[in-house]
Each structure stands twice: as C-alpha cells, then as structure tokens.
Coordinates of C-alpha atoms in Angstrom, one line a residue:
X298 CA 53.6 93.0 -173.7
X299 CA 54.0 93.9 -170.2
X300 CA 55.1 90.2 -169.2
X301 CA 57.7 90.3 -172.1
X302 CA 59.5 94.1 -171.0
X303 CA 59.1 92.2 -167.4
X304 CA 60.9 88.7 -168.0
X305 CA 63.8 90.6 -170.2
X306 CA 64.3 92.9 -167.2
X307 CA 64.1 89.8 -164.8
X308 CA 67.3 88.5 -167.1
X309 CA 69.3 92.0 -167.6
X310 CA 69.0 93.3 -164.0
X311 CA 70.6 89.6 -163.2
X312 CA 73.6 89.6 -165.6
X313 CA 74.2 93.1 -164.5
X314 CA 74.5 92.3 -161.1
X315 CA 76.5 89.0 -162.3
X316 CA 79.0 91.2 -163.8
X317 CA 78.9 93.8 -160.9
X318 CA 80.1 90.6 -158.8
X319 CA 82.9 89.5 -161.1
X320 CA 83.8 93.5 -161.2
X321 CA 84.3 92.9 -157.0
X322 CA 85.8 89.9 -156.6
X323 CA 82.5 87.8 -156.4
X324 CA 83.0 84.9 -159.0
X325 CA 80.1 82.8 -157.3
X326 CA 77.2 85.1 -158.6
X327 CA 76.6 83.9 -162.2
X328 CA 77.1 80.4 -160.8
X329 CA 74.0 80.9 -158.6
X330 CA 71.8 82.6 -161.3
X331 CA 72.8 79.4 -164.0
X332 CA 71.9 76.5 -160.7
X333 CA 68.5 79.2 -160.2
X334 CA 67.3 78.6 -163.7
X335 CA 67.6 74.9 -163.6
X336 CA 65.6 74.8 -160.4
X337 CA 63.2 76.9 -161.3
X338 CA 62.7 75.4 -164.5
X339 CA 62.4 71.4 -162.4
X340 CA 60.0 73.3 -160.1
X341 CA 58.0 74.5 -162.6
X342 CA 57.2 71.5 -163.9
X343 CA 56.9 69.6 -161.0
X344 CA 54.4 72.1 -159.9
X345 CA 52.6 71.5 -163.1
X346 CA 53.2 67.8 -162.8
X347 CA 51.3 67.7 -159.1
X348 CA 48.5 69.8 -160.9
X349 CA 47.6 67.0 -163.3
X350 CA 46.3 65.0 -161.3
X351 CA 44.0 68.5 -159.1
X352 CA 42.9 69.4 -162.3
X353 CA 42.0 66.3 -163.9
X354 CA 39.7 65.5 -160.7
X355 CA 38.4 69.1 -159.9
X356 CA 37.5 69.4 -163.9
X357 CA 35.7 66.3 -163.9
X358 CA 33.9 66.9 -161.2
X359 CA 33.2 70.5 -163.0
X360 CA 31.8 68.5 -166.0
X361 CA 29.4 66.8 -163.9
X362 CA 27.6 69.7 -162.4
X363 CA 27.6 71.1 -166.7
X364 CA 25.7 68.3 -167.5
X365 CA 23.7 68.0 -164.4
X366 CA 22.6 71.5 -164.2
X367 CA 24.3 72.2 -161.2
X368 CA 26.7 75.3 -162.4
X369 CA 23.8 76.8 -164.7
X370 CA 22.3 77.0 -161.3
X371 CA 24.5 78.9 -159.9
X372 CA 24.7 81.5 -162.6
X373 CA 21.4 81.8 -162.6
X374 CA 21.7 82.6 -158.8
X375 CA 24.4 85.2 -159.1
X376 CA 23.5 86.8 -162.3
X377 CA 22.0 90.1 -160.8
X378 CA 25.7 90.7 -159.7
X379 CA 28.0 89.1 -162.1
X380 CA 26.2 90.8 -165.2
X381 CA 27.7 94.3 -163.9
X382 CA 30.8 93.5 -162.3
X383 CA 31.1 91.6 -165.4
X384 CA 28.8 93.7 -168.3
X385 CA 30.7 91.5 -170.9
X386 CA 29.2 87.9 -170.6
X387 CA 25.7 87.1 -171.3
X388 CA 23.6 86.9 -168.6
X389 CA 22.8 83.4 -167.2
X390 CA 26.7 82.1 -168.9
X391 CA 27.6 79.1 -167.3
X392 CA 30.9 80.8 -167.0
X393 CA 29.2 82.4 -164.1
X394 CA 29.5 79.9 -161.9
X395 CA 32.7 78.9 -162.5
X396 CA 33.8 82.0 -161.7
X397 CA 31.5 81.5 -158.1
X398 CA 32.8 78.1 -157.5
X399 CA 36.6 79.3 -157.9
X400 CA 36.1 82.7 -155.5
X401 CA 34.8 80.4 -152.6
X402 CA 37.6 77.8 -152.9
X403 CA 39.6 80.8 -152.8
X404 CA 38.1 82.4 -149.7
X405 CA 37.8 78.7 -148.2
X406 CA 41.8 78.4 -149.0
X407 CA 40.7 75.5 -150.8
X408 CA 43.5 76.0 -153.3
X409 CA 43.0 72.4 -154.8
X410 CA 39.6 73.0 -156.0
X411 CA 40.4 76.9 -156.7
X412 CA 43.3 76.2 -159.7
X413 CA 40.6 73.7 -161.6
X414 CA 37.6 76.0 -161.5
X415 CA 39.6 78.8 -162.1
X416 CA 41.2 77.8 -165.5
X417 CA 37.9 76.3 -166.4
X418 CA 35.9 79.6 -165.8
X419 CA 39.3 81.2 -167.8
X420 CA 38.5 78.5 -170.9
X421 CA 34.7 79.5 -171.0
X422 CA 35.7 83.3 -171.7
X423 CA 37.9 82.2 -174.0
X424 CA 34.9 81.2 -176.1
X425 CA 33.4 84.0 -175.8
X426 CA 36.5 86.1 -176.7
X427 CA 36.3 88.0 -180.2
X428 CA 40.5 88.3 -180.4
X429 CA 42.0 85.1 -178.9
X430 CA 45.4 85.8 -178.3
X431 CA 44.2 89.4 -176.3
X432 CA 42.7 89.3 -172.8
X433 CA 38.9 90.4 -172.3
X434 CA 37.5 92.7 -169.8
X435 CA 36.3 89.9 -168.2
X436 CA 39.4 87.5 -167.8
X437 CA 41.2 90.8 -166.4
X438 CA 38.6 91.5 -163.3
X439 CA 38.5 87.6 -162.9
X440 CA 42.7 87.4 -162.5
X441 CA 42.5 90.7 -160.2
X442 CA 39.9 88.9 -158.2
X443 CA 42.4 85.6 -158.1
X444 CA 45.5 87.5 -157.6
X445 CA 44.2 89.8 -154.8
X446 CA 43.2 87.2 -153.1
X447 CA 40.4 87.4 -150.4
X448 CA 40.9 84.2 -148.2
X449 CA 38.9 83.9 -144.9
X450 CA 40.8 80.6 -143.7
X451 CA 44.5 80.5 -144.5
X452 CA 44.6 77.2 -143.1
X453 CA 48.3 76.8 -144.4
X454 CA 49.6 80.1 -142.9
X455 CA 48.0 78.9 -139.4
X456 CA 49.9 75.7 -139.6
X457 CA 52.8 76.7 -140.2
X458 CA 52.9 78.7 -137.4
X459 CA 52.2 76.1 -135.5
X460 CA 54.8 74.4 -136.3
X461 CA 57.5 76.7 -136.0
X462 CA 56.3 77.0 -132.3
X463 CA 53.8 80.4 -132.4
X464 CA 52.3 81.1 -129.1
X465 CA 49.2 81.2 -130.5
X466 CA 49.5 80.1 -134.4
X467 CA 46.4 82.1 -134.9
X468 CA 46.8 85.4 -133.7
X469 CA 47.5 86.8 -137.5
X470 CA 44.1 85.4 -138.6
X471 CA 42.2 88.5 -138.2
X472 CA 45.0 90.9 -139.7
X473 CA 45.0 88.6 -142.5
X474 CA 41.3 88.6 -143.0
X475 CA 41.5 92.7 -142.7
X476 CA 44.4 93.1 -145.7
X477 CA 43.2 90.5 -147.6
X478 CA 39.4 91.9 -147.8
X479 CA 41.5 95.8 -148.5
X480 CA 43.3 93.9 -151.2
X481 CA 40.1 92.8 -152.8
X482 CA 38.0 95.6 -152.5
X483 CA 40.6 97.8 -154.1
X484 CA 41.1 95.0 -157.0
X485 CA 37.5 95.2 -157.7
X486 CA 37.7 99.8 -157.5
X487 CA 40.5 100.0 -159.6
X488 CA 39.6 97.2 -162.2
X489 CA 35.9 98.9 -162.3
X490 CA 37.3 102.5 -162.7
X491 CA 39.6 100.9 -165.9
X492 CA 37.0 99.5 -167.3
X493 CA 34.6 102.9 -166.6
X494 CA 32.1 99.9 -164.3
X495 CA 29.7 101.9 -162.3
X496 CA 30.9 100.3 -159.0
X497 CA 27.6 102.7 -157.5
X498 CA 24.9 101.1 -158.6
X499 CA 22.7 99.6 -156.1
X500 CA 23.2 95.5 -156.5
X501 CA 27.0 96.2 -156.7
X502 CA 27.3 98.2 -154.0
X503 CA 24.9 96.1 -152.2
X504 CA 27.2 93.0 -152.5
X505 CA 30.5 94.9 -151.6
X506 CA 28.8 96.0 -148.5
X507 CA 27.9 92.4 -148.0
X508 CA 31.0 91.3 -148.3
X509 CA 32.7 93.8 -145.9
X510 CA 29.6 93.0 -143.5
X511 CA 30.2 89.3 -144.1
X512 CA 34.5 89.0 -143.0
X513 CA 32.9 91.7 -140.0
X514 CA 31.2 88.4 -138.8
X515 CA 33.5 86.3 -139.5
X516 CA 36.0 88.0 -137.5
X517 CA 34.2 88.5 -134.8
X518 CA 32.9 84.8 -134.7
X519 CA 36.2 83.1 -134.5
X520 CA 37.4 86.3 -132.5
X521 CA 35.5 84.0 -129.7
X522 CA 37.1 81.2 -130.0
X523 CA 39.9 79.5 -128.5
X524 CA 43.1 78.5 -131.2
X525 CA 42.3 74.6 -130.8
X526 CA 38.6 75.1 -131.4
X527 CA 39.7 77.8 -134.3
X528 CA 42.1 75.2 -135.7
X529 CA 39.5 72.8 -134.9
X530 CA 36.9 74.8 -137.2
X531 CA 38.5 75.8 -139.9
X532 CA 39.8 72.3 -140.8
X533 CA 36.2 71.1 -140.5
X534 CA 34.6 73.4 -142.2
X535 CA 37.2 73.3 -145.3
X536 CA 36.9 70.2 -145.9
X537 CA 33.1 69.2 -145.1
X538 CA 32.5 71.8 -148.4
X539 CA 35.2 70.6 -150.1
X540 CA 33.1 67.1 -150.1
X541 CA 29.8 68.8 -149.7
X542 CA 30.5 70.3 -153.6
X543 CA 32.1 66.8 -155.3
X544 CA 28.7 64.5 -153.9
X545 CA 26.2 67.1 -154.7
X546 CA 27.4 67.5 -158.3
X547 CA 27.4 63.7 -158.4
X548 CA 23.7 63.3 -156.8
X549 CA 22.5 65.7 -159.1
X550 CA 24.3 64.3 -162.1
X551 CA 22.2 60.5 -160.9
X552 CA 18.9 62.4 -160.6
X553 CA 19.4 64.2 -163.9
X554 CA 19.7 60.6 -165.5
X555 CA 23.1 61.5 -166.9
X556 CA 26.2 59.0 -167.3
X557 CA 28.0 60.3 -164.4
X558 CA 31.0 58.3 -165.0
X559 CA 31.3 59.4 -168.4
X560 CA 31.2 62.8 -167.6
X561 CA 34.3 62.8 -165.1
X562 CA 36.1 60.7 -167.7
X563 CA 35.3 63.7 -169.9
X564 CA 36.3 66.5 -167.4
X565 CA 39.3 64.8 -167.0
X566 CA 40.9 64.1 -169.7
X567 CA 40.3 68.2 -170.4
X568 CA 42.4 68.7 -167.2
X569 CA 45.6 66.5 -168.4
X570 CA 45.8 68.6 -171.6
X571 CA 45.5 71.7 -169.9
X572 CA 48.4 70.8 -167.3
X573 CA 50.6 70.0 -170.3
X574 CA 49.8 73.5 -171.9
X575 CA 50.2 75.7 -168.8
X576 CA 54.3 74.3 -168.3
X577 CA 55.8 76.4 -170.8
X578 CA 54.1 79.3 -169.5
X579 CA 55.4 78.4 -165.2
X580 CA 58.6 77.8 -166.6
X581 CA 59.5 81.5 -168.2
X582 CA 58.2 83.5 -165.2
X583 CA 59.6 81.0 -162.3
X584 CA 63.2 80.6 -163.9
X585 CA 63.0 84.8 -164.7
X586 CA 61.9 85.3 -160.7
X587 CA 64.9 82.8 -160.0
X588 CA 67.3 84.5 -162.0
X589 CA 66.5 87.6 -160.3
X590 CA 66.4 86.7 -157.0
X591 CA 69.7 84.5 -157.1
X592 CA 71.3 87.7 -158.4
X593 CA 70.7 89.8 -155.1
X594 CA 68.9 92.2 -156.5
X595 CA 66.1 91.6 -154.3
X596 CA 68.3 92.1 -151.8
X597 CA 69.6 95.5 -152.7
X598 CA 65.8 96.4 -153.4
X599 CA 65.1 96.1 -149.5
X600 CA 68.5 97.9 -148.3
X601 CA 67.2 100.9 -150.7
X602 CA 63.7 100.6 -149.2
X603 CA 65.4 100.4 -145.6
X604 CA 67.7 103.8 -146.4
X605 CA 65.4 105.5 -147.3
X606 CA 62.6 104.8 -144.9
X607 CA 65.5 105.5 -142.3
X608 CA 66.1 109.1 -144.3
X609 CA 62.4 109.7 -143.2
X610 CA 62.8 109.4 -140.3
X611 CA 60.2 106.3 -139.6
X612 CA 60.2 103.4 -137.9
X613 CA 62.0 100.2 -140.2
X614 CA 61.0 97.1 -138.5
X615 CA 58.4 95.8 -141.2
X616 CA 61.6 96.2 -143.8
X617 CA 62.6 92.5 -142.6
X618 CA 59.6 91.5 -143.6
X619 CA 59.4 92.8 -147.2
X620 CA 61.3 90.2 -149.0
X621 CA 57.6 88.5 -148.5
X622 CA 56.0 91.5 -149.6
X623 CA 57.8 91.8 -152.8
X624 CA 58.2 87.8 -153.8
X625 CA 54.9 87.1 -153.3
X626 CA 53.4 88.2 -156.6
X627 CA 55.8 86.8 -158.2
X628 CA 56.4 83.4 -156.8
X629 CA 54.1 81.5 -153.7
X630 CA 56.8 79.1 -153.2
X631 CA 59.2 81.8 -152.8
X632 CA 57.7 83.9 -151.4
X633 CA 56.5 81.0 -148.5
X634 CA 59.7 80.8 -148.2
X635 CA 60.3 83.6 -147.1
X636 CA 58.1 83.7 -144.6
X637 CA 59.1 80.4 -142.8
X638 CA 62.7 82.0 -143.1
X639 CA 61.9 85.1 -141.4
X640 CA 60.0 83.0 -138.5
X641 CA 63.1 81.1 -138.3
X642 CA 65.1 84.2 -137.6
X643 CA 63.4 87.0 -136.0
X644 CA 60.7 84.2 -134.4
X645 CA 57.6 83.0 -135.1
X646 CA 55.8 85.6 -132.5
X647 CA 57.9 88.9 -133.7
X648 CA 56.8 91.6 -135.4
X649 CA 58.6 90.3 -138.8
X650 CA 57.4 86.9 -138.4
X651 CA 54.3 87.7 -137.7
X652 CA 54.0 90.9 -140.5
X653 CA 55.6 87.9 -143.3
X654 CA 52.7 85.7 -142.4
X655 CA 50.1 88.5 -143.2
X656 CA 52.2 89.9 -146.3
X657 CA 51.9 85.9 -147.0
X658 CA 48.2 85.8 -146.9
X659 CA 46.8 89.1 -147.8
X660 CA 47.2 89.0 -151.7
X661 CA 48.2 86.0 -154.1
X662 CA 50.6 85.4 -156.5
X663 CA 50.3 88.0 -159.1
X664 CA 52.2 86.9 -162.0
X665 CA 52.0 83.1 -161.3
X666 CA 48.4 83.4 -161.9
X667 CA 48.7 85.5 -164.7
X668 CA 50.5 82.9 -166.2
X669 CA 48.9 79.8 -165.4
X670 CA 45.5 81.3 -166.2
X671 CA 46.4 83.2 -169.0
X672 CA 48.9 80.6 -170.5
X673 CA 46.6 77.8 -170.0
X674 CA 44.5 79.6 -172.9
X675 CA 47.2 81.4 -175.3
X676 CA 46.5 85.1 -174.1
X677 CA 49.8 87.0 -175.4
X678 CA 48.5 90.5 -174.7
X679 CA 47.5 91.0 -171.0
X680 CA 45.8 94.8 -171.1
X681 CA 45.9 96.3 -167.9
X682 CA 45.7 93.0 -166.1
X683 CA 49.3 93.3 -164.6
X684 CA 48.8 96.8 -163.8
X685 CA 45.9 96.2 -162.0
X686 CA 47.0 93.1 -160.0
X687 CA 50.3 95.0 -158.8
X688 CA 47.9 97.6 -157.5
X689 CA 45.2 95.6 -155.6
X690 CA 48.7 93.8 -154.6
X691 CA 50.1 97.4 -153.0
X692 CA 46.6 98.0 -151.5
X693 CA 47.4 94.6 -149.9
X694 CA 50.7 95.2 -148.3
X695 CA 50.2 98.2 -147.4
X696 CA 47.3 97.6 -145.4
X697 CA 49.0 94.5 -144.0
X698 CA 51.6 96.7 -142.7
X699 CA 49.3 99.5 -140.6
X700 CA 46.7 96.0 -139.4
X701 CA 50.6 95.2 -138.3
X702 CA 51.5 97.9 -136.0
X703 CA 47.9 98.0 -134.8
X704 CA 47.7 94.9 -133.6
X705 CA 51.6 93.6 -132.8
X706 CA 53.5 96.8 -132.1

C-alpha cells in the first residue's frame, strides 16, 4: 500500500508542477515529464534485459551448490545467527545461505552476483510464506539489509573518480565504509525493534560487534596503502572470490556425483523467467521517479532544504550534494548520475563531489530493490519494509554528511 500512495504522488506532484509551469509561461514542462516516462520505461527494461543474462548465470551457478551441498553448508554455518536475526525460518533453511551469499557480494560490491542470490534467497521465503501476496518478517529485514547497503569495496565509486581526474580517487573510501556500516547497523536496530528482535542477546550482539570490529580492520588495513596498490587490491580481491564461489560450487557439484551441467541448465532457465516477471514491476517505480524528477520538484525540494538550513543559521555546502542523497533510494542510475554531475561542476576533489560520492555509496537503492525483490515474487503489501529502508537510508546520509565535514572540511 505504501508503494501505491507513493507512485500516485510521484504522478500528481508532477502534473501539478506541469500546470504551475503553463500557469508562468513554461510550456516545456509537461513535454519533459511525457519524453521522462518513455525513457524510463526503455530503461527499465533494458536494465531488466542486461539482468537476464546475470541472473540466468549467477542462479545456475546457485542451483549447483543446492544440489551439491554447498549452500546447506553454509546455513548450517550461520545458523546460530540467522535463526534470531531471523526467528521466522527454520533453522538450517537453505534460504540461509542465500541470504550469506547475497550480503558478501554486497559488501564485496559484487553487484552481478548480489541481484541473483538476492532474488533467489527472496523466492525461498516465498515458500515458506503463509500469505503470498503480503511480505514476511523475514523478506522485510532481508530488503533493509539490501537497501542499506553495507559495501566495503565500492569499486565503481573509486573508478569513477578516477576518471573524472580525483587527486586521489580513493580518499572517500573510508567515509564510505563509516556511513555505509551506520546505515547498516541502524537497518538491522530499527527492523529488530519493529519486529520486537532482542537485538541484546549474546550471539547477536556478538556478530554486530564483529562486524563493527571487522570494517575497523579493514579501514585501517587499506588506510596503509597507497591508491594504486588500494586500486590494485580491491580489483583483485573482487574478483579472485567472484571465481573462487562459481569453481567451488562446480568442484563440489563433481565430487557429489551430481550432473553439473544439468543443474546450471536448471538454475538458468529459473533466472530468464524471473527477469521477465520483475519488468513490470522496474517500469512503474523508474517512469514514477522520472516523472517526478523531470517535473522540478526535486529541484524545489533542495532550494527548501537550502532556505531553511540558511534560516538556521548553518553551514549549506553539503545542500549541492543532496540531489544524490535524495535520488538514491529511488533510482541508482539517477542517482549515479548525479553524482558524476556534481563532480563535473563543483570538481571531483570538492566538498560536493566528494560528499555525492559518499551519499552515492553509503546506502542503496531503496525502492528499486523493493521492487525488483519484491516484484520478482508478487508481494503487493510491503509492511513496514519502506518505512524501515527510508530510515536505515536517513541514518545513512546523515552520517555521510558529519564523516564529510570531518574528514574534507
């Protein structure tokens, strides 16, 4: 329900403005809004198009380590924490690592792998789902954990920087690692508190002080290095896994005796049909966020922000980076846009630039996800899911703005 009151305002707020325009002369604005749905709607399927061919190779590969043993492992492994950050699945589900394999791709910012494993983890909830067209605890902590989006190499980010001409293309890698883990942690409190999760007990709040004590290594690890040898590293490392996971599902498919070939064909053929089912689903919220952005009302969003911040006497220079802030949860193509615009004006190595690139990385696209991973298995009624995206998203921006002004102001 929340998505529906959403798209319809997307649509209203943007014939509103279009008649403001035509009120004041501006005869252009409706113009813009009808080219923004049409190009929303061709990129949303040629963003599900360019998926087809991800999914159908990351979900074969997902139906080899089934029938190998491989993902039963790993549920097995992360049971102790799974069963209370996710009470609702049966303990050893093979859902559980799905749900592992798609939170490292993520923190890897191995988003080719993440999609695949995601929507398969999403499909074996589904099954256990009493009310199929209504979202399950479950599937609600698993999207907050997507959408606030803890990555430790945001390889893309780095590379962009580079080559817009960035000093040093990696200086935001650290405040990106510090937002993004803020972002998380407070998905995971809030989601908890919703769901009335004892976030306290000892193998829970074990693993959360694992993970903070984990991206504390991390940073200071590549705090040592040089960019090259950073650059150098994270490439590496991405993609040695990346290859590491496909050949060890496929040696342990061949010692398990199975028909490994078989199985792929299998997996695959499960990731053409769900491509084909998620495209309705990208096409409503991307031609909504078009239609509302073409308007300007994102526009006269940030001028209020700016006022008012000004009223308050504080200091406005991460406004001109908001636009990032605010598109990101609702379109990553936008909102990447965004950010290479804002290094193109202000400069790759000024405060907006750089802010953009951590608004860019910190969290992940809210509503996207909700739709691609909801869609892709006929949820209708989302819960609290939105509500507790937006906030984990919130946690993320703002945190992204104070790691800002310490570290580039």
């Amino acid at each position: 329900m929340v998505l529906n009151y959403i798209w319809i305002a997307f649509f209203v707020i943007g014939f509103a403005f279009g008649v403001f325009g035509l009120c004041t002369g501006d005869t252009t604005l409706f113009q813009k809004m009808v080219d923004a749905t049409f190009d929303s709607s061709k990129t949303a399927f040629e963003t599900a198009l360019g998926l087809t061919g991800v999914l159908a190779l990351w979900l074969g590969i997902m139906k080899i380590g089934e029938r190998a043993g491989a993902v039963n492992v790993l549920a097995r492994m992360l049971s102790p924490v799974f069963t209370k950050l996710f009470p609702d699945i049966p303990k050893n589900h093979p859902v559980m690592g799905s749900i592992f394999m798609n939170i490292a791709s993520n923190m890897l910012g191995l988003d080719n792998a993440a999609t695949p494993t995601g929507l398969k983890a999403m499909s074996q909830m589904q099954e256990l789902n009493p009310k199929k067209d209504t979202a399950t605890n479950p599937m609600i902590m698993f999207l907050v954990l997507n959408t606030s989006g803890l990555t430790i190499i945001p390889t893309t980010i780095l590379a962009f920087r580079s080559s817009y001409g960035a000093a040093q293309p990696t200086d935001v890698f650290i405040p990106i690692l510090l937002a993004t883990t803020v972002a998380t942690l407070a998905g995971i409190i809030i989601t908890s508190l919703w769901q009335h999760i004892n976030i306290f007990q000892p193998v829970l709040l074990a693993t959360l002080a694992g993970l903070c004590a984990f991206v504390g290594i991390v940073i200071w690890g590549f705090g040592q290095m040089d960019k090259d040898t950073m650059a150098t590293v994270t490439s590496v490392a991405s993609n040695f896994i990346l290859l590491a996971i496909i050949v060890t599902f496929i040696v342990a498919g061949f010692f398990k005796k199975i028909n490994v070939y078989d199985a792929f064909i299998d997996g695959a053929k499960e990731g053409f049909s769900t491509a084909v089912r998620i495209i309705p689903y990208l096409v409503a919220i991307l031609v909504g966020v078009g239609v509302f952005r073409a308007s300007g009302a994102m526009d006269m969003l940030i001028n209020g922000i700016k006022w008012v911040v000004e009223q308050c006497g504080l200091n406005t220079d991460f406004v001109g980076a908001l636009p990032t802030a605010f598109m990101k949860p609702l379109s990553g193509s936008g909102a990447r846009g965004l950010m290479l615009e804002a290094m193109k004006n202000y400069g790759p190595d000024s405060f907006v630039g750089r802010l953009s690139c951590i608004f860019q990385g910190s969290t992940d696209t809210t509503f996207y996800v909700l739709a691609v991973y909801f869609g892709s298995v006929s949820i209708k009624y989302t819960r609290h899911a939105v509500a507790c995206g937006l906030l984990a998203d919130l946690a993320g921006v703002i945190a992204a703005i104070v790691v800002a002004y310490v570290f580039f102001h």
